């Protein structure tokens, strides 16, 4: 979770060495450090000394084999391109913190390009040693006792005041990954440290679900209880967490049915949670009553068999319904089981596993789940994919081991079938825990899911808010997602505002086009959905998609957005999106390919129009204070007045907001409309917009828009004589802005307007609007 900055390829890039910016400097290739030009090297060394920043360096492989070669400027010598074996750690090294000097890691070390360090100065202290691989060099070993060779070395900085940790090989060797974490922690004086607590929860899903011949027999249950005891001795609080589907109780062989009974006789030995009654995907239930009825059946089964019902945890088969979130599942879970926690591997995506995150939706905490390499059909060690060695590799420093090292809270999913047959899961967890105890100082523990979830979101408060991704961008998500949903109905472009720039006019003009359609109107916010900015976002994607209904086209079974002929260009206009802090990130997660349309007018004029709008909507503050009083309200003014001032002035800081959008969307997806042109010359504006959006067929707006003298604006020409204009709330009559306010706002927006000119120039091929030139010329 640390932010890592990588210097450009053309190292050295040392222009950013400001105070406190870096905790540690890492050289993936030590040569780059040693061979730096003098000027940069001095700069870097000075920085390291002054701010007590250490250096990590890896000797990288090279064709040339060095024997006793001196490292430039250091009393240190290396031999390279060696094959080594049997690594062990120096128990008295002060670098080790998370890593524990355990047993020797016996056997050949990966790679044939190891470097070892020879040193003869008290500033150097070995961290790791290894031996020459004598099996491969038998001539070396005849009658000789091998001396350990230093493969990781600490430089205490006695010579030049800079502390370093040097690695003779890459992170390919599992132990180096641990030592590297410790090197970061040590050299950054604890700034880059992981804490040492690790929580482990092992779910056993599909209890009773397994096919005949794959289920637990009484002996397996005995082994489960015994191993649980052993693990609990190493991991305080550890209990297997059993997820049951009562429907399949007693569906095994005679012996397996006895196993079911034995499990229930020992019900109090374990933690329990509800899986589904039927092991099918809840997206098949698009009916809340049906979904709840199924859950009630499992509940009744639990009560009949003394299975506790208050764990607050549940799991959905195949992750379905959890993410992408199926609202009915969340609702039913709450109502029937009072579920507080669930877990999934799918948020935001299955891969890469290290980026899995959690979120909270409808008060249900969704925790990221990790993979342990055991799946429903992994039952026999000799049939483990890749063989026993593969499983052992994962346990002994490999993937499973590293997963626990990196994640403070680990939730693993296993299945009942992993505990029958060869009892692979028992072997796996017991072994990995022993290995962790041998090689790390991690403090392992376990707790029930609700406690883990609370702990998780205390550690990661930034994850509480979900970010809804596009289910169609991930094949797995698309498969999991409700079959009634279809990404074709999602908007292809967004009109983001800001408010009072002519967004309603644009919305109306667009809606006149037969190939363009907008969401159905929201009863709460009139036509606007306002999904991505406020609390509506927490209602979830299903809620949003209900604004874009699909209809079955005549003579075809394929659902298409409401339209005769080709699918319409769906769009959504919510004018508050423009300056919504979280909006670009959220829209980009769901609609990364959408085009973004914004309208700009003079920010001063916009602020004034907005103020008038608030007044006529009966806003008490706007009616009690003059425009000048609002825009000059100080920070000590009453809160409501300050809020009004901010909402009046902030959207007009155009450059700042546009930069925010451009951090997520490429410039080619952004279309900026000059709002004055939209008012005075909407026909050209609409033509240009159609071209930008690639809307087919092009509608000639000169046949559909007409200037209405009475309204003073362009309106829709509905017949030869009749125009349909926007309502009286658009194009209002109000006195012109007072001189004092106008002057003040010109000054206020001066820097923002200057930044806007710069931005428009940078974006290229976008004319500078006349109002912007005017605002700037009178503002100076
Ligand atoms: P005023 O009412 O202050 O004049 P929005 O729809 O984003 O709230 O913007 C309203 C503004 O759109 C109006 O502000 C008006 O100036 C402008 N506008 C642009 N073209 C228009 C049109 N054809 N009809 C009505 N208003 C239009």
Short mmCIF file of N, CA and C in Angstrom, two decimals, residues 52-154:
data_model
loop_
_atom_site.label_atom_id
_atom_site.label_comp_id
_atom_site.label_asym_id
_atom_site.label_seq_id
_atom_site.Cartn_x
_atom_site.Cartn_y
_atom_site.Cartn_z
N UNK A 52 18.83 11.35 6.85
CA UNK A 52 18.96 10.01 7.40
C UNK A 52 18.13 9.00 6.59
N UNK A 53 18.33 9.04 5.30
CA UNK A 53 17.63 8.14 4.39
C UNK A 53 18.61 7.04 3.94
N UNK A 54 18.21 5.79 4.08
CA UNK A 54 19.10 4.69 3.72
C UNK A 54 18.91 4.24 2.28
N UNK A 55 19.83 3.39 1.86
CA UNK A 55 19.81 2.90 0.48
C UNK A 55 19.76 1.37 0.46
N UNK A 56 18.88 0.85 -0.39
CA UNK A 56 18.87 -0.59 -0.64
C UNK A 56 19.39 -0.79 -2.06
N UNK A 57 20.26 -1.76 -2.25
CA UNK A 57 20.78 -2.01 -3.60
C UNK A 57 20.82 -3.49 -3.90
N UNK A 58 20.51 -3.82 -5.12
CA UNK A 58 20.57 -5.22 -5.56
C UNK A 58 21.66 -5.35 -6.61
N UNK A 59 22.56 -6.29 -6.40
CA UNK A 59 23.57 -6.54 -7.43
C UNK A 59 22.82 -7.23 -8.56
N UNK A 60 22.82 -6.62 -9.74
CA UNK A 60 22.04 -7.30 -10.77
C UNK A 60 22.93 -8.13 -11.67
N UNK A 61 22.33 -9.17 -12.24
CA UNK A 61 23.12 -10.12 -13.02
C UNK A 61 23.80 -9.47 -14.21
N UNK A 62 24.99 -9.91 -14.50
CA UNK A 62 25.62 -9.42 -15.72
C UNK A 62 26.40 -10.59 -16.34
N UNK A 63 26.71 -10.47 -17.59
CA UNK A 63 27.41 -11.55 -18.30
C UNK A 63 28.80 -11.77 -17.71
N UNK A 64 29.42 -10.64 -17.37
CA UNK A 64 30.80 -10.68 -16.90
C UNK A 64 30.86 -11.28 -15.49
N UNK A 65 31.73 -12.23 -15.27
CA UNK A 65 31.86 -12.82 -13.94
C UNK A 65 32.98 -12.11 -13.19
N UNK A 66 32.65 -11.58 -12.02
CA UNK A 66 33.65 -10.85 -11.24
C UNK A 66 34.19 -11.77 -10.15
N UNK A 67 35.49 -11.69 -9.94
CA UNK A 67 36.11 -12.46 -8.86
C UNK A 67 36.90 -11.48 -8.01
N UNK A 68 36.44 -11.26 -6.79
CA UNK A 68 37.13 -10.35 -5.89
C UNK A 68 37.20 -8.92 -6.41
N UNK A 69 36.21 -8.52 -7.16
CA UNK A 69 36.23 -7.15 -7.71
C UNK A 69 35.77 -6.15 -6.66
N UNK A 70 36.45 -5.04 -6.59
CA UNK A 70 36.09 -4.03 -5.58
C UNK A 70 34.89 -3.21 -6.06
N UNK A 71 33.96 -2.95 -5.14
CA UNK A 71 32.85 -2.05 -5.47
C UNK A 71 33.39 -0.63 -5.36
N UNK A 72 33.20 0.13 -6.42
CA UNK A 72 33.75 1.47 -6.50
C UNK A 72 33.56 2.27 -5.20
N UNK A 73 34.60 2.81 -4.69
CA UNK A 73 34.63 3.67 -3.50
C UNK A 73 34.37 2.96 -2.17
N UNK A 74 34.19 1.64 -2.19
CA UNK A 74 33.92 0.95 -0.92
C UNK A 74 34.97 -0.13 -0.66
N UNK A 75 35.31 -0.34 0.61
CA UNK A 75 36.23 -1.45 0.91
C UNK A 75 35.47 -2.77 0.90
N UNK A 76 34.92 -3.05 -0.22
CA UNK A 76 33.99 -4.16 -0.34
C UNK A 76 34.22 -4.84 -1.69
N UNK A 77 34.21 -6.19 -1.68
CA UNK A 77 34.58 -6.94 -2.89
C UNK A 77 33.46 -7.93 -3.21
N UNK A 78 33.29 -8.19 -4.47
CA UNK A 78 32.24 -9.15 -4.83
C UNK A 78 32.76 -10.25 -5.76
N UNK A 79 32.14 -11.40 -5.61
CA UNK A 79 32.27 -12.48 -6.59
C UNK A 79 30.88 -12.67 -7.17
N UNK A 80 30.77 -12.84 -8.45
CA UNK A 80 29.44 -12.93 -9.04
C UNK A 80 29.24 -14.21 -9.84
N UNK A 81 28.01 -14.36 -10.29
CA UNK A 81 27.58 -15.50 -11.10
C UNK A 81 27.84 -16.85 -10.42
N UNK A 82 27.42 -16.91 -9.18
CA UNK A 82 27.61 -18.15 -8.42
C UNK A 82 26.29 -18.90 -8.27
N UNK A 83 26.46 -20.22 -8.10
CA UNK A 83 25.30 -21.04 -7.70
C UNK A 83 25.47 -21.32 -6.22
N UNK A 84 24.39 -21.11 -5.46
CA UNK A 84 24.51 -21.26 -4.00
C UNK A 84 23.42 -22.18 -3.47
N UNK A 85 23.60 -22.55 -2.20
CA UNK A 85 22.58 -23.36 -1.52
C UNK A 85 22.56 -23.01 -0.03
N UNK A 86 21.54 -23.50 0.65
CA UNK A 86 21.45 -23.46 2.12
C UNK A 86 21.62 -22.04 2.69
N UNK A 87 20.60 -21.26 2.58
CA UNK A 87 20.68 -19.89 3.11
C UNK A 87 20.27 -19.86 4.57
N UNK A 88 20.95 -19.05 5.34
CA UNK A 88 20.50 -18.83 6.72
C UNK A 88 20.75 -17.38 7.10
N UNK A 89 20.07 -16.97 8.16
CA UNK A 89 20.12 -15.57 8.55
C UNK A 89 20.96 -15.38 9.80
N UNK A 90 21.49 -14.19 9.92
CA UNK A 90 22.29 -13.85 11.10
C UNK A 90 21.35 -13.44 12.23
N UNK A 91 21.24 -14.28 13.28
CA UNK A 91 20.26 -13.97 14.34
C UNK A 91 20.54 -12.65 15.04
N UNK A 92 21.79 -12.16 14.98
CA UNK A 92 22.06 -10.91 15.70
C UNK A 92 22.03 -9.69 14.79
N UNK A 93 21.53 -9.87 13.56
CA UNK A 93 21.45 -8.70 12.67
C UNK A 93 20.36 -7.74 13.17
N UNK A 94 20.70 -6.46 13.24
CA UNK A 94 19.70 -5.51 13.73
C UNK A 94 18.70 -5.12 12.64
N UNK A 95 18.94 -5.57 11.42
CA UNK A 95 17.99 -5.26 10.34
C UNK A 95 16.71 -6.11 10.49
N UNK A 96 16.87 -7.33 11.01
CA UNK A 96 15.73 -8.25 11.04
C UNK A 96 14.69 -7.83 12.07
N UNK A 97 13.46 -7.79 11.63
CA UNK A 97 12.37 -7.39 12.51
C UNK A 97 11.18 -8.33 12.32
N UNK A 98 10.62 -8.27 11.08
CA UNK A 98 9.54 -9.19 10.74
C UNK A 98 10.11 -10.59 10.52
N UNK A 99 11.30 -10.62 9.93
CA UNK A 99 11.95 -11.89 9.62
C UNK A 99 12.64 -12.43 10.86
N UNK A 100 12.53 -13.72 11.02
CA UNK A 100 13.17 -14.36 12.17
C UNK A 100 14.25 -15.28 11.63
N UNK A 101 15.42 -15.23 12.26
CA UNK A 101 16.47 -16.14 11.83
C UNK A 101 16.03 -17.54 12.23
N UNK A 102 15.47 -18.24 11.28
CA UNK A 102 14.91 -19.57 11.58
C UNK A 102 15.93 -20.65 11.30
N UNK A 103 15.40 -21.76 10.79
CA UNK A 103 16.31 -22.83 10.40
C UNK A 103 17.00 -22.42 9.11
N UNK A 104 17.89 -23.28 8.64
CA UNK A 104 18.49 -23.01 7.33
C UNK A 104 17.48 -23.34 6.23
N UNK A 105 17.42 -22.47 5.22
CA UNK A 105 16.58 -22.80 4.06
C UNK A 105 17.40 -23.73 3.18
N UNK A 106 17.24 -25.03 3.44
CA UNK A 106 18.08 -26.04 2.79
C UNK A 106 17.79 -26.11 1.30
N UNK A 107 18.82 -26.49 0.58
CA UNK A 107 18.65 -26.76 -0.85
C UNK A 107 19.21 -25.66 -1.72
N UNK A 108 19.17 -25.92 -3.03
CA UNK A 108 19.73 -24.96 -3.99
C UNK A 108 18.91 -23.69 -3.99
N UNK A 109 19.57 -22.56 -4.07
CA UNK A 109 18.87 -21.28 -4.13
C UNK A 109 18.58 -20.96 -5.60
N UNK A 110 17.48 -20.26 -5.85
CA UNK A 110 17.10 -20.06 -7.26
C UNK A 110 18.09 -19.18 -8.01
N UNK A 111 18.42 -19.58 -9.22
CA UNK A 111 19.30 -18.77 -10.08
C UNK A 111 20.74 -19.20 -10.01
N UNK A 112 21.49 -18.79 -11.04
CA UNK A 112 22.91 -19.15 -11.08
C UNK A 112 23.76 -17.87 -11.16
N UNK A 113 23.15 -16.77 -10.70
CA UNK A 113 23.84 -15.49 -10.87
C UNK A 113 23.93 -14.73 -9.55
N UNK A 114 24.21 -15.48 -8.48
CA UNK A 114 24.32 -14.84 -7.17
C UNK A 114 25.65 -14.10 -7.04
N UNK A 115 25.58 -13.00 -6.31
CA UNK A 115 26.81 -12.31 -5.94
C UNK A 115 27.01 -12.47 -4.44
N UNK A 116 28.27 -12.61 -4.02
CA UNK A 116 28.54 -12.65 -2.57
C UNK A 116 29.54 -11.54 -2.25
N UNK A 117 29.44 -11.07 -1.01
CA UNK A 117 30.26 -9.92 -0.61
C UNK A 117 31.41 -10.38 0.28
N UNK A 118 32.61 -9.80 0.03
CA UNK A 118 33.74 -10.01 0.94
C UNK A 118 34.02 -8.67 1.57
N UNK A 119 34.17 -8.68 2.88
CA UNK A 119 34.31 -7.39 3.57
C UNK A 119 35.24 -7.58 4.75
N UNK A 120 35.85 -6.49 5.12
CA UNK A 120 36.79 -6.59 6.21
C UNK A 120 36.81 -5.25 6.95
N UNK A 121 35.61 -4.80 7.32
CA UNK A 121 35.52 -3.53 8.03
C UNK A 121 34.31 -3.63 8.96
N UNK A 122 34.43 -3.00 10.12
CA UNK A 122 33.36 -3.18 11.12
C UNK A 122 32.06 -2.49 10.72
N UNK A 123 32.07 -1.67 9.68
CA UNK A 123 30.80 -1.08 9.23
C UNK A 123 29.89 -2.13 8.60
N UNK A 124 30.49 -3.23 8.18
CA UNK A 124 29.70 -4.26 7.49
C UNK A 124 29.30 -5.39 8.43
N UNK A 125 28.07 -5.80 8.27
CA UNK A 125 27.54 -6.90 9.09
C UNK A 125 26.68 -7.79 8.19
N UNK A 126 27.02 -9.05 8.07
CA UNK A 126 26.19 -9.92 7.21
C UNK A 126 24.77 -10.05 7.75
N UNK A 127 23.81 -10.11 6.86
CA UNK A 127 22.42 -10.37 7.24
C UNK A 127 22.07 -11.80 6.86
N UNK A 128 22.59 -12.23 5.71
CA UNK A 128 22.27 -13.59 5.24
C UNK A 128 23.54 -14.24 4.69
N UNK A 129 23.63 -15.55 4.92
CA UNK A 129 24.74 -16.31 4.37
C UNK A 129 24.21 -17.46 3.53
N UNK A 130 25.08 -17.96 2.69
CA UNK A 130 24.76 -19.21 1.98
C UNK A 130 26.07 -19.95 1.70
N UNK A 131 25.95 -21.10 1.11
CA UNK A 131 27.13 -21.92 0.78
C UNK A 131 27.24 -22.07 -0.72
N UNK A 132 28.46 -22.30 -1.17
CA UNK A 132 28.62 -22.70 -2.58
C UNK A 132 27.82 -23.97 -2.78
N UNK A 133 27.25 -24.09 -3.95
CA UNK A 133 26.50 -25.32 -4.23
C UNK A 133 27.47 -26.43 -4.58
N UNK A 134 27.98 -27.11 -3.54
CA UNK A 134 29.06 -28.07 -3.74
C UNK A 134 28.63 -29.27 -4.56
N UNK A 135 27.31 -29.50 -4.57
CA UNK A 135 26.86 -30.63 -5.40
C UNK A 135 27.15 -30.35 -6.86
N UNK A 136 27.12 -29.09 -7.19
CA UNK A 136 27.38 -28.75 -8.58
C UNK A 136 28.86 -28.50 -8.84
N UNK A 137 29.60 -28.27 -7.76
CA UNK A 137 31.05 -28.07 -7.91
C UNK A 137 31.79 -29.05 -7.01
N UNK A 138 31.68 -30.34 -7.29
CA UNK A 138 32.24 -31.31 -6.34
C UNK A 138 33.73 -31.09 -6.12
N UNK A 139 34.43 -30.58 -7.14
CA UNK A 139 35.88 -30.40 -7.01
C UNK A 139 36.21 -29.45 -5.87
N UNK A 140 35.37 -28.43 -5.68
CA UNK A 140 35.61 -27.44 -4.63
C UNK A 140 35.55 -28.04 -3.23
N UNK A 141 34.71 -29.05 -3.13
CA UNK A 141 34.33 -29.46 -1.80
C UNK A 141 35.21 -30.56 -1.21
N UNK A 142 36.00 -31.15 -2.07
CA UNK A 142 36.75 -32.33 -1.61
C UNK A 142 37.57 -31.96 -0.37
N UNK A 143 37.15 -32.54 0.74
CA UNK A 143 37.92 -32.37 1.97
C UNK A 143 37.93 -30.95 2.53
N UNK A 144 37.17 -30.04 1.96
CA UNK A 144 37.23 -28.67 2.47
C UNK A 144 35.98 -28.33 3.28
N UNK A 145 36.17 -27.58 4.35
CA UNK A 145 35.01 -27.07 5.07
C UNK A 145 34.64 -25.76 4.39
N UNK A 146 33.39 -25.64 4.03
CA UNK A 146 32.97 -24.43 3.32
C UNK A 146 32.72 -23.29 4.30
N UNK A 147 33.19 -22.14 3.95
CA UNK A 147 32.90 -20.96 4.76
C UNK A 147 31.60 -20.36 4.27
N UNK A 148 30.80 -19.83 5.20
CA UNK A 148 29.57 -19.20 4.71
C UNK A 148 29.90 -17.94 3.89
N UNK A 149 29.13 -17.72 2.86
CA UNK A 149 29.35 -16.55 2.00
C UNK A 149 28.24 -15.55 2.26
N UNK A 150 28.62 -14.29 2.34
CA UNK A 150 27.61 -13.27 2.66
C UNK A 150 26.80 -12.92 1.42
N UNK A 151 25.48 -13.12 1.53
CA UNK A 151 24.62 -12.86 0.38
C UNK A 151 23.77 -11.60 0.56
N UNK A 152 23.53 -11.21 1.81
CA UNK A 152 22.90 -9.91 2.08
C UNK A 152 23.75 -9.24 3.14
N UNK A 153 24.02 -7.96 2.92
CA UNK A 153 25.00 -7.29 3.77
C UNK A 153 24.45 -5.94 4.24
N UNK A 154 24.68 -5.69 5.52
CA UNK A 154 24.30 -4.37 6.05
C UNK A 154 25.55 -3.50 6.14
#
